[in-house]
């Protein structure tokens, strides 16, 4: 099947007074129809930036400096503003992090739904209102017929995020970019929202790019997962393999820092150091100063994604050519 | 809603009483009305008669209550200077000031909001930079100087517009209007620009700052992510969210326009309440001053009430706040 979203070698730059910062570099991945791709990584790894680039809402002065973004085989990274606007909401829905601030406080949730649907679909006012009520029911808002005339501040945080989900899906896009959709919510609400997203994505056949730093959410929801580090993809593969048997040393560290529930551990593993700032990304592999398996080649040459088992990892450990240099004891397997 | 209006009106009562007390106090402490009215030659009997006529031999509270009672009926006594009822004098002058203030407010609001939105949306365009620079001049120049400069350019050099007065006015009942004659409209232009310029720059800068603030919010980003057009985002979502602070300031400024039309009216010899007030001050014409003070307080109180009602209309969060406070 042709992928619904195909990102090829995406590069995003921020021109600043002190030189150009590269926020995303050589990011490539694809999402199949109906698939959920989780994107994880530390703050500043470029997860949200990737989402913003896809929906064409990079904060200026950020700009796409290279690569391509294809939606259903059509290039969308170089579309004029007006054409890109028609795609947003209609073909790519977006869900933001904080439901308390993503809804306009001055309009009822019904007005915001109707406005969105009438922007993209040819609906009369009455039809749009009926659909708005239908969507509120679908996302699990009780007494939707009355609540459609309520203002955002009359809903709780979890309910507001349900409204945001309805808004993202109401023009029936085939792809949804969800940027930390549960981060601002109570833990008990998080599970509900994730379950709702999963159910709706399955029912509607919507593909989803789920950006989060919460591995639990990824393990729960995603089909595949991309681990990002310093503006690059470190590892990408089926979620089961990446969680159970991560290949990239950074993924290994990330997974080891999740507390296991089935046994007691004295200390959680942690990765020493911090992710480099965009202005000071080291040459070679960006992870090399923190990597326990670092060897000479890592400090000079930048690794591309290499096939290793079921996943692909950007790590020289998996390149046969670096076999001689890599200490055998540290090789995976 | 009704309860809200009633509570607001009740809150205004102490304010009006305080202002009434101050204006009443002027009678007692600024000059001696009896001496002013009697002139040079009088007998003690004449003086006593006048004092009892004016009720000045009554206790303070009786006098104050009578003042309030009269004021509530629009009765402020006779002008010392012109020996005519104050209500009549103000009634004659009010249309001139109100028409001037109305034009100035329209200029300030329409141009101020439009320019504010423009400079907020296109903050790097050359026109925005020009408007901002010019607005600095508008904020810093005192109105009398602006008025004099406008007179110099448009009346003296170009000869396009009159430099003083209201032009020809048409009487509609007791209201005299300058809107119905060409010379009346021409006469309105310079004073209303002078009066509105400061408010215009203030509103423009306020709207611009609020627009910049609102355009950064998540809900604007989300509105764009939903694929809404620029028009809907800028005017439907952004501008409406800037309105609450803009209404607050614009309301106070409108009161200011009416109250402080004094300077502009003096420069343009505009026959309004402000000019009347200035002439009364120099003649120590206390009944007129007292009436003016009370009237301006009334204007401010009314505008504040209207502003509160507008909040109510604009921002649904305030509605629920009050409903909850009432324990719905």
Coordinates of N, CA, C and O in Angstrom, one line a residue, chain A residues 59 85 88-89 94 96 101-102 104-107 112 115-116 119-120 151 153 164 167, chain B residues 218-219 221-222 224-229 232 236-237 240-241 314-317 319-320:
Chain A
X59 N 7.0 27.8 13.2 CA 7.1 29.2 13.6 C 8.2 29.9 12.9 O 9.3 29.5 12.8
X85 N -3.5 25.8 3.4 CA -4.6 26.0 4.3 C -5.7 25.0 4.1 O -6.3 24.5 5.0
X88 N -4.9 21.7 5.6 CA -5.0 21.6 7.1 C -6.4 21.5 7.5 O -7.3 22.2 7.1
X89 N -6.6 20.6 8.4 CA -8.0 20.3 8.9 C -8.7 19.3 8.0 O -9.4 18.4 8.5
X94 N -4.9 18.2 13.4 CA -3.9 18.4 14.3 C -4.5 18.4 15.7 O -5.6 19.0 15.9
X96 N -3.3 19.4 19.7 CA -2.2 20.1 20.4 C -2.2 19.6 21.9 O -3.0 18.9 22.3
X101 N -5.7 25.7 26.5 CA -5.4 26.9 25.7 C -5.6 26.8 24.2 O -5.5 27.7 23.4
X102 N -6.0 25.6 23.7 CA -6.2 25.4 22.3 C -7.6 25.8 21.8 O -7.8 25.9 20.6
X104 N -10.6 28.5 21.5 CA -10.9 29.9 21.6 C -11.9 30.1 22.7 O -13.1 29.6 22.6
X105 N -11.6 30.9 23.8 CA -12.5 31.0 24.9 C -13.8 31.7 24.6 O -14.8 31.6 25.3
X106 N -13.9 32.5 23.5 CA -15.0 33.3 23.2 C -16.1 32.7 22.4 O -17.1 33.3 22.1
X107 N -15.8 31.4 21.9 CA -16.8 30.8 21.0 C -17.3 29.5 21.7 O -16.4 28.8 22.3
X112 N -17.2 26.4 17.1 CA -15.9 26.1 16.6 C -15.9 24.8 15.7 O -15.2 24.8 14.7
X115 N -17.7 25.9 12.4 CA -16.8 26.8 11.6 C -15.8 25.9 10.9 O -15.6 26.1 9.7
X116 N -15.2 24.9 11.6 CA -14.2 24.1 10.9 C -14.9 23.2 9.8 O -14.3 23.2 8.7
X119 N -15.8 25.3 6.8 CA -14.6 25.7 6.0 C -14.2 24.7 5.0 O -13.8 25.0 3.9
X120 N -14.4 23.4 5.4 CA -13.9 22.4 4.5 C -14.9 21.6 3.7 O -14.7 21.0 2.7
X151 N -19.4 26.9 26.4 CA -18.1 27.5 26.1 C -17.0 26.6 26.6 O -17.3 25.8 27.6
X153 N -14.7 27.0 28.7 CA -14.4 27.1 30.1 C -15.4 26.3 30.9 O -15.2 26.1 32.1
X164 N -11.2 19.0 21.4 CA -10.1 19.2 20.5 C -10.0 18.0 19.5 O -9.8 18.2 18.3
X167 N -12.6 18.4 17.0 CA -12.2 19.4 16.0 C -11.2 18.9 15.0 O -11.3 19.3 13.8
Chain B
X218 N -2.1 29.6 21.6 CA -2.4 28.3 21.1 C -3.6 28.2 20.3 O -3.7 27.5 19.3
X219 N -4.7 29.0 20.7 CA -5.9 28.8 20.0 C -5.9 29.4 18.6 O -6.6 29.0 17.7
X221 N -3.0 29.3 16.8 CA -2.3 28.3 16.1 C -3.2 27.1 15.7 O -3.2 26.6 14.6
X222 N -4.1 26.8 16.7 CA -5.0 25.7 16.5 C -6.0 26.1 15.4 O -6.4 25.2 14.6
X224 N -5.5 28.0 12.9 CA -4.8 27.8 11.6 C -4.7 26.3 11.3 O -4.8 25.9 10.1
X225 N -4.4 25.5 12.3 CA -4.2 24.1 12.1 C -5.5 23.4 11.6 O -5.5 22.4 11.0
X226 N -6.7 24.1 12.0 CA -8.0 23.6 11.5 C -8.2 24.0 10.1 O -9.3 23.7 9.5
X227 N -7.3 24.8 9.5 CA -7.5 25.2 8.1 C -8.3 26.5 7.9 O -8.8 26.7 6.8
X228 N -8.6 27.2 9.0 CA -9.4 28.4 8.8 C -8.6 29.5 8.0 O -7.4 29.5 8.1
X229 N -9.3 30.3 7.3 CA -8.7 31.3 6.4 C -8.2 32.4 7.3 O -8.5 32.6 8.4
X232 N -10.9 34.7 8.9 CA -11.5 34.1 10.1 C -10.6 34.2 11.3 O -11.0 34.5 12.4
X236 N -12.2 37.0 13.2 CA -13.1 36.2 14.0 C -12.5 35.8 15.3 O -13.1 35.9 16.4
X237 N -11.2 35.3 15.3 CA -10.6 34.7 16.5 C -9.7 35.7 17.2 O -9.8 35.9 18.4
X240 N -11.4 39.6 18.2 CA -12.4 39.5 19.2 C -11.8 39.3 20.6 O -12.3 39.8 21.6
X241 N -10.7 38.6 20.6 CA -10.0 38.3 21.9 C -9.2 39.6 22.4 O -8.8 39.6 23.5
X314 N -19.1 40.5 25.3 CA -18.0 40.0 24.6 C -17.4 38.7 25.2 O -17.1 37.7 24.5
X315 N -17.3 38.6 26.5 CA -16.5 37.5 27.1 C -17.5 36.6 27.9 O -17.9 36.9 29.0
X316 N -17.7 35.4 27.4 CA -18.6 34.5 28.1 C -18.1 34.0 29.4 O -18.9 33.7 30.3
X317 N -16.8 34.1 29.6 CA -16.2 33.6 30.9 C -16.7 34.5 32.0 O -16.9 34.1 33.2
X319 N -19.6 35.9 32.2 CA -21.0 35.6 32.5 C -21.1 34.4 33.5 O -21.8 34.5 34.5
X320 N -20.3 33.4 33.2 CA -20.3 32.2 34.1 C -19.8 32.6 35.5 O -20.3 32.2 36.5

